[in-house]
Amino acid sequence: MSIQSDQSDQQTHPLDDLLRKDRIPHIWCPGCGIGTAFSACLYAIKSSKLDLDHVSMVSGIGCSGRGAGYINLDSFHTTHGRAIPFATGLKLANPDLTVVVFSGDGDLFAIGGNHFIHAARRNMDLTVICVNNLNYGMTGGQVAATTPHLAKTTTTPAGNPETPFNLPLLAYASGATYVARWTILHTRDLTESIGEAIQKKGFSFIEVLAPCPVNYGRRNKLKPLDVLRIYQEKSIIKHFASPSELHLDLEKGITLGKFVDQDKPTWLDMYYKTTRKKS
Amino acid sequence: MELWRIPLDRDHIQTMQGVVYILDERCKGCGYCIEFCPKKVLGVSKHFNRKGYHPPIVKHQTECVNCHFCEIICPEFAIYSKPLSVTESQNPQVTV
Ligand code: SF4
Ligand code: SF4
Ligand code: SF4
């Protein structure tokens, strides 16, 4: 047996064709989980067998919002919180497109929260991937709508007095047809789930837990490897768990899995049915 | 890999062998690949890359089972694995 080290392709990562290589290394900090979530998304797109000329990615503002700038497909980096309305317009103007929204918790659920619930209510045919790093990373680690109770951030030095959103419950209650949650350590399940969500007709939502070592981690004494060990030790995979039981508590345990997978007519189906009746 | 029980069919199950490639200049030294490789193939290198991080090095090449986990956990697109090519002439029993 001999190792055929093929020098010619030695420096070609399997995802290089989907990356804007001139912009790599990306801006994400060492140990930041966004890169792994993004990689899972690229693998899912790559193995989907879709015509890549008809796939596009939309991001908002924030660390995760940089995603759209690294994918070598048609992609859009929109204004803060407006990834979903932009993606909605894109989809309605060209219903043949597969539109993936890749953004962070602050962008999608704080400033863009209203857009999220209405796109889910309308069952807009989009796939929304939310990298949840539990704080506002890019602006310096302030408390977010997803920061766990009692966690320390720059704006809550004594601990967060508030209760965070339960994102899968919010997505389900608003009308999403596909809801899942994974961590970056469960990257195989995550990739499979993104693949399913892309194929699914209707509003699909996937929450990805990812460490932000530089801001959230530093203030809560969590090194990146420790966070991944927590993901390994404290997570329970429970498909179709009731969304109301999915509050995030890293101490008690994190429930992961696919929670909702249902079929409903999309906004476009309903629109055509209602307004373009054959006489 | 840490096994808490030895599989009964262990001696006649064929595992794949892989070769792992590292793109040193992309690495930011997070250590995820080293920590989570199921076969502990990788270790921390002593040398620095241009940005000052320690990329992983391959310590036990023959142990690699081409599971791709290092490749998919890496946030930096800096490591990947490929199946080891078997040259038929050197190993005629192996047929494709
Ligand atoms: S600030 Fe946090 S979320 Fe942003 S790139 Fe750095 S580690 Fe990642
Ligand atoms: S492919 Fe799997 S066994 Fe080989 S180095 Fe990577 S993680 Fe380890
Ligand atoms: S996972 Fe990637 S970035 Fe982290 S140490 Fe390994 S090769 Fe480097």
Coordinates of C-alpha atoms and ligand atoms in Angstrom, one line a residue:
Chain A
M1 CA 0.0 0.0 0.0
S2 CA 1.3 3.4 -0.8
I3 CA 0.1 6.9 0.0
Q4 CA -0.6 8.7 -3.2
S5 CA -0.2 12.2 -2.0
D6 CA -1.7 14.0 -4.9
Q7 CA 0.3 17.3 -4.8
S8 CA -1.7 18.9 -7.5
D9 CA -4.9 19.1 -5.4
Q10 CA -3.3 19.0 -2.0
Q11 CA -4.3 22.6 -1.3
T12 CA -7.9 22.4 -2.5
H13 CA -10.4 22.1 0.3
P14 CA -13.6 20.3 -0.8
L15 CA -15.6 23.5 -0.3
D16 CA -13.2 25.9 -2.1
D17 CA -15.5 26.0 -5.2
L18 CA -18.3 27.5 -3.0
L19 CA -16.0 29.9 -1.2
R20 CA -14.8 33.4 -2.2
K21 CA -11.3 32.2 -1.6
D22 CA -9.8 35.7 -1.9
R23 CA -11.7 36.6 1.3
I24 CA -10.5 33.6 3.3
P25 CA -9.3 33.5 6.1
H26 CA -12.6 35.0 7.2
I27 CA -13.0 37.6 10.0
W28 CA -14.5 35.2 12.6
C29 CA -12.3 34.9 15.7
P30 CA -10.4 31.8 16.6
G31 CA -12.8 29.2 18.0
C32 CA -15.9 31.1 16.8
G33 CA -18.6 28.6 15.9
I34 CA -20.0 30.6 13.0
G35 CA -17.4 29.1 10.6
T36 CA -18.5 25.6 11.4
A37 CA -22.2 26.5 11.0
F38 CA -21.4 28.2 7.7
S39 CA -19.4 25.1 6.6
A40 CA -22.4 22.9 7.4
C41 CA -24.6 25.1 5.3
L42 CA -22.1 25.0 2.3
Y43 CA -21.9 21.2 2.5
A44 CA -25.8 21.0 2.6
I45 CA -26.0 23.3 -0.4
K46 CA -23.3 21.3 -2.2
S47 CA -24.9 17.9 -1.7
S48 CA -28.5 19.2 -2.4
K49 CA -28.0 18.7 -6.2
L50 CA -29.8 22.0 -6.8
D51 CA -28.8 24.1 -9.7
L52 CA -26.5 26.5 -7.9
D53 CA -27.4 29.3 -10.3
H54 CA -30.7 29.2 -8.6
V55 CA -29.6 29.3 -5.0
S56 CA -28.9 32.5 -3.2
M57 CA -28.0 33.5 0.4
V58 CA -29.1 36.5 2.3
S59 CA -27.6 37.8 5.5
G60 CA -28.2 40.8 7.8
I61 CA -25.8 42.6 10.1
G62 CA -23.5 41.1 12.7
C63 CA -20.7 38.5 12.9
S64 CA -23.0 35.8 11.3
G65 CA -24.2 38.4 8.8
R66 CA -20.8 38.2 7.2
G67 CA -21.8 34.8 5.8
A68 CA -23.3 36.1 2.6
G69 CA -20.0 37.7 1.8
Y70 CA -18.1 34.4 1.7
I71 CA -20.3 32.2 -0.4
N72 CA -19.4 32.1 -4.1
L73 CA -23.1 32.2 -5.2
D74 CA -25.4 35.1 -5.6
S75 CA -25.6 36.6 -2.2
F76 CA -26.8 39.7 -0.4
H77 CA -25.6 41.4 2.7
T78 CA -28.6 43.5 3.7
T79 CA -29.2 46.2 6.3
H80 CA -29.7 45.4 10.0
G81 CA -32.6 43.0 10.7
R82 CA -33.8 43.1 7.1
A83 CA -32.5 39.8 5.8
I84 CA -35.9 38.2 5.8
P85 CA -37.9 41.0 4.1
F86 CA -35.1 41.1 1.4
A87 CA -35.2 37.4 1.0
T88 CA -39.0 37.5 0.8
G89 CA -38.8 40.0 -2.1
L90 CA -36.2 37.9 -3.8
K91 CA -38.3 34.7 -3.6
L92 CA -41.5 36.4 -4.7
A93 CA -39.8 38.1 -7.7
N94 CA -38.3 34.8 -8.7
P95 CA -40.2 31.8 -7.2
D96 CA -37.7 29.4 -8.8
L97 CA -34.9 30.5 -6.5
T98 CA -34.0 28.6 -3.4
V99 CA -33.4 31.3 -0.8
V100 CA -31.3 30.7 2.3
V101 CA -31.1 33.3 5.1
F102 CA -27.9 32.9 7.2
S103 CA -27.8 35.4 10.1
G104 CA -27.4 35.7 13.8
D105 CA -29.8 35.9 16.8
G106 CA -29.5 39.6 17.2
D107 CA -30.3 40.4 13.6
L108 CA -33.1 37.9 13.2
F109 CA -34.8 38.1 16.6
A110 CA -34.2 41.5 18.0
I111 CA -34.2 44.2 15.4
G112 CA -35.6 41.8 12.8
G113 CA -38.0 39.9 15.1
N114 CA -41.1 41.3 13.6
H115 CA -40.0 40.2 10.1
F116 CA -39.3 36.7 11.4
I117 CA -42.7 36.2 12.9
H118 CA -44.6 37.5 9.9
A119 CA -42.6 35.5 7.4
A120 CA -43.3 32.4 9.5
R121 CA -47.0 33.3 9.8
R122 CA -47.2 33.7 6.0
N123 CA -45.3 30.5 5.4
M124 CA -42.9 32.2 3.0
D125 CA -40.8 29.5 1.3
L126 CA -37.5 30.4 2.9
T127 CA -34.8 28.5 4.9
V128 CA -33.7 30.5 7.9
I129 CA -30.5 29.5 9.7
C130 CA -29.9 31.4 12.9
V131 CA -26.5 31.1 14.5
N132 CA -27.3 31.7 18.2
N133 CA -24.2 32.8 20.1
L134 CA -26.2 34.2 23.0
N135 CA -25.1 37.8 22.7
Y136 CA -24.3 40.7 20.4
G137 CA -20.8 39.6 19.3
M138 CA -19.8 42.2 16.8
T139 CA -20.6 45.2 18.8
G140 CA -18.7 44.1 21.9
G141 CA -20.8 41.5 23.7
Q142 CA -24.0 43.3 24.9
V143 CA -27.0 41.4 26.3
A144 CA -29.3 40.1 23.6
A145 CA -32.8 38.7 23.4
T146 CA -31.3 35.2 23.6
T147 CA -28.8 35.7 26.5
P148 CA -29.5 33.1 29.2
H149 CA -30.9 34.3 32.5
L150 CA -28.0 35.3 34.9
A151 CA -25.3 35.2 32.1
K152 CA -22.8 38.1 32.2
T153 CA -22.4 40.4 29.3
T154 CA -20.9 43.9 29.0
T155 CA -24.3 45.5 29.7
T156 CA -25.3 43.0 32.4
P157 CA -22.2 42.7 34.6
A158 CA -24.2 41.4 37.5
G159 CA -25.9 38.8 35.4
N160 CA -28.9 39.0 33.0
P161 CA -32.1 39.6 34.9
E162 CA -34.3 38.8 31.9
T163 CA -35.6 35.6 30.4
P164 CA -34.4 34.8 26.9
F165 CA -36.6 33.7 23.9
N166 CA -37.2 30.1 23.2
L167 CA -36.5 30.3 19.5
P168 CA -38.0 27.0 18.3
L169 CA -41.2 27.8 20.3
L170 CA -41.4 31.2 18.7
A171 CA -40.9 29.8 15.2
Y172 CA -43.5 27.1 15.8
A173 CA -46.0 29.4 17.3
S174 CA -45.6 31.8 14.4
G175 CA -46.3 29.1 11.9
A176 CA -43.0 27.6 10.7
T177 CA -43.3 24.3 8.9
Y178 CA -39.9 23.0 9.8
V179 CA -38.1 23.7 13.1
A180 CA -34.8 22.2 14.4
R181 CA -32.0 23.0 16.8
W182 CA -28.4 21.7 16.7
T183 CA -25.0 22.8 18.0
I184 CA -21.9 23.1 15.9
L185 CA -20.5 20.0 17.5
H186 CA -23.5 18.1 15.9
T187 CA -22.4 19.3 12.5
R188 CA -23.4 16.1 10.7
D189 CA -27.0 16.3 12.0
L190 CA -26.9 20.0 11.3
T191 CA -25.8 19.5 7.7
E192 CA -28.5 16.9 7.2
S193 CA -31.1 19.1 8.7
I194 CA -30.2 22.1 6.6
G195 CA -30.4 19.8 3.5
E196 CA -33.9 18.8 4.6
A197 CA -34.9 22.3 5.3
I198 CA -33.7 23.5 1.9
Q199 CA -35.8 20.9 0.1
K200 CA -38.9 21.6 2.3
K201 CA -41.5 23.8 0.8
G202 CA -42.5 26.5 3.3
F203 CA -40.8 28.4 6.1
S204 CA -38.0 26.4 7.7
F205 CA -36.1 27.4 10.7
I206 CA -32.9 26.0 12.2
E207 CA -31.3 27.3 15.3
V208 CA -27.5 26.6 15.6
L209 CA -25.9 27.0 19.0
A210 CA -22.3 28.3 18.6
P211 CA -19.7 29.6 20.9
C212 CA -18.6 33.2 20.8
P213 CA -15.4 32.8 22.8
V214 CA -14.2 36.4 22.5
N215 CA -17.2 38.1 23.9
Y216 CA -19.7 35.8 25.6
G217 CA -17.2 33.1 26.5
R218 CA -14.7 35.5 28.0
R219 CA -17.2 37.1 30.4
N220 CA -18.7 33.7 31.4
K221 CA -15.5 31.9 31.8
L222 CA -16.1 29.5 28.9
K223 CA -13.2 28.6 26.7
P224 CA -14.2 27.4 23.2
L225 CA -13.3 23.8 23.9
D226 CA -15.2 23.9 27.2
V227 CA -18.3 25.0 25.3
L228 CA -18.0 22.1 22.9
R229 CA -17.6 19.7 25.8
I230 CA -20.8 21.1 27.3
Y231 CA -22.5 20.5 24.0
Q232 CA -21.2 17.0 24.1
E233 CA -22.1 16.2 27.7
K234 CA -25.3 18.2 28.2
S235 CA -27.2 17.8 25.0
I236 CA -30.1 15.3 24.5
I237 CA -31.5 14.6 21.1
K238 CA -35.2 14.4 21.3
H239 CA -37.0 14.6 17.9
F240 CA -40.5 16.1 18.0
A241 CA -40.1 17.3 21.6
S242 CA -42.8 19.8 22.5
P243 CA -41.5 23.3 21.5
S244 CA -42.7 24.6 24.9
E245 CA -40.1 22.5 26.6
L246 CA -37.1 23.9 24.7
H247 CA -35.9 26.7 27.0
L248 CA -32.2 26.9 26.8
D249 CA -30.4 26.1 30.0
L250 CA -26.8 25.0 29.5
E251 CA -26.6 23.8 33.1
K252 CA -29.7 21.5 33.0
G253 CA -29.3 20.2 29.5
I254 CA -29.9 21.3 25.9
T255 CA -32.6 19.6 23.9
L256 CA -31.7 19.2 20.2
G257 CA -33.4 17.6 17.2
K258 CA -36.0 18.2 14.7
F259 CA -39.1 19.4 16.4
V260 CA -41.6 20.4 13.7
D261 CA -42.0 19.0 10.2
Q262 CA -45.4 19.7 8.8
D263 CA -46.9 20.6 5.4
K264 CA -48.9 23.7 4.8
P265 CA -49.6 25.8 1.7
T266 CA -47.0 28.5 1.2
W267 CA -47.8 32.2 0.8
L268 CA -47.4 31.9 -3.0
D269 CA -49.8 28.9 -3.2
M270 CA -52.4 30.8 -1.2
Y271 CA -51.9 34.0 -3.1
Y272 CA -52.4 32.3 -6.5
K273 CA -55.4 30.4 -5.1
T274 CA -57.1 33.5 -3.8
T275 CA -56.3 36.1 -6.4
R276 CA -55.9 34.2 -9.6
K277 CA -59.1 32.1 -9.6
K278 CA -59.9 30.7 -13.0
S279 CA -63.3 32.1 -14.2
Chain B
M1 CA -11.1 5.8 19.8
E2 CA -12.2 5.1 23.4
L3 CA -14.4 2.0 23.3
W4 CA -16.3 0.9 26.3
R5 CA -16.8 -2.5 24.6
I6 CA -14.9 -4.2 21.8
P7 CA -17.3 -4.8 18.9
L8 CA -17.7 -8.6 18.4
D9 CA -17.1 -8.3 14.6
R10 CA -14.1 -6.0 15.1
D11 CA -11.5 -8.3 13.3
H12 CA -13.4 -8.8 10.1
I13 CA -14.9 -5.3 9.7
Q14 CA -12.8 -3.3 7.2
T15 CA -12.2 0.3 8.1
M16 CA -11.2 2.8 5.5
Q17 CA -7.8 4.5 5.7
G18 CA -7.5 8.2 5.1
V19 CA -5.0 10.9 4.4
V20 CA -5.4 14.2 6.1
Y21 CA -4.4 17.5 4.5
I22 CA -3.8 20.7 6.5
L23 CA -3.8 24.2 5.0
D24 CA -1.6 25.8 7.6
E25 CA -2.1 29.4 6.6
R26 CA -5.9 29.2 7.1
C27 CA -5.7 27.7 10.6
K28 CA -6.5 29.8 13.7
G29 CA -5.4 27.2 16.2
C30 CA -8.8 26.5 17.9
G31 CA -7.9 22.8 18.5
Y32 CA -11.3 21.4 17.6
C33 CA -9.9 19.0 15.1
I34 CA -7.3 17.8 17.5
E35 CA -9.8 17.3 20.4
F36 CA -12.6 15.7 18.4
C37 CA -10.7 13.4 16.1
P38 CA -12.1 10.0 17.1
K39 CA -8.7 8.3 16.5
K40 CA -6.5 11.0 18.0
V41 CA -4.6 11.3 14.8
L42 CA -3.7 15.0 15.2
G43 CA -1.6 17.0 17.6
V44 CA -0.5 20.6 18.2
S45 CA 2.5 21.6 16.1
K46 CA 5.4 23.6 17.5
H47 CA 5.7 25.8 14.5
F48 CA 3.7 29.0 13.9
N49 CA 1.9 30.0 10.8
R50 CA 2.2 33.4 9.4
K51 CA -0.6 34.8 11.7
G52 CA 1.0 33.3 14.8
Y53 CA -1.2 30.3 15.3
H54 CA -0.1 26.7 15.9
P55 CA -1.8 24.6 13.2
P56 CA -2.4 20.9 13.9
I57 CA 0.1 18.2 12.7
V58 CA -0.5 14.6 11.8
K59 CA 0.9 12.4 14.5
H60 CA -0.5 9.0 13.6
Q61 CA -1.2 9.0 9.9
T62 CA -2.0 5.3 9.7
E63 CA -4.7 5.6 12.3
C64 CA -6.9 8.0 10.2
V65 CA -10.2 6.4 9.1
N66 CA -11.2 9.1 6.7
C67 CA -14.3 10.0 8.8
H68 CA -14.0 13.7 7.7
F69 CA -14.9 14.9 11.2
C70 CA -11.9 17.2 11.4
E71 CA -12.9 18.6 8.1
I72 CA -16.5 19.4 9.1
I73 CA -15.8 20.7 12.6
C74 CA -13.1 23.1 11.4
P75 CA -14.4 26.7 11.3
E76 CA -11.7 27.8 8.9
F77 CA -11.8 25.4 6.0
A78 CA -8.2 24.5 6.9
I79 CA -8.2 20.7 7.1
Y80 CA -9.8 17.8 5.1
S81 CA -9.3 14.1 4.5
K82 CA -9.3 11.9 1.5
P83 CA -9.4 8.2 1.1
L84 CA -6.0 6.6 0.9
S85 CA -5.5 5.4 -2.7
V86 CA -4.4 1.8 -3.0
T87 CA -2.1 1.1 -5.9
E88 CA -3.3 -2.2 -7.3
S89 CA 0.1 -3.3 -8.6
Q90 CA 1.5 -3.1 -5.1
N91 CA -1.4 -4.8 -3.5
P92 CA -2.9 -7.2 -6.0
Q93 CA -5.4 -8.8 -3.6
V94 CA -7.3 -5.6 -3.4
T95 CA -9.9 -5.3 -6.2
V96 CA -12.1 -2.4 -6.7
Ligands
SF4_1 S1 -17.1 38.4 18.3 FE1 -17.9 36.3 18.9 S2 -19.4 35.8 17.3 FE2 -18.2 37.5 16.5 S3 -16.6 36.5 15.3 FE3 -15.8 36.8 17.4 S4 -16.2 34.9 18.5 FE4 -17.5 35.0 16.7
SF4_2 S1 -10.6 12.1 9.0 FE1 -11.3 11.4 11.0 S2 -9.8 10.0 11.7 FE2 -8.8 11.2 10.1 S3 -7.8 12.9 11.1 FE3 -9.8 13.6 10.5 S4 -11.1 13.3 12.3 FE4 -9.2 12.0 12.6
SF4_3 S1 -10.2 22.9 13.6 FE1 -9.3 24.1 11.8 S2 -8.7 26.1 12.7 FE2 -9.1 24.7 14.4 S3 -7.0 23.9 14.9 FE3 -8.0 22.5 13.5 S4 -7.3 23.1 11.4 FE4 -6.9 24.8 12.8

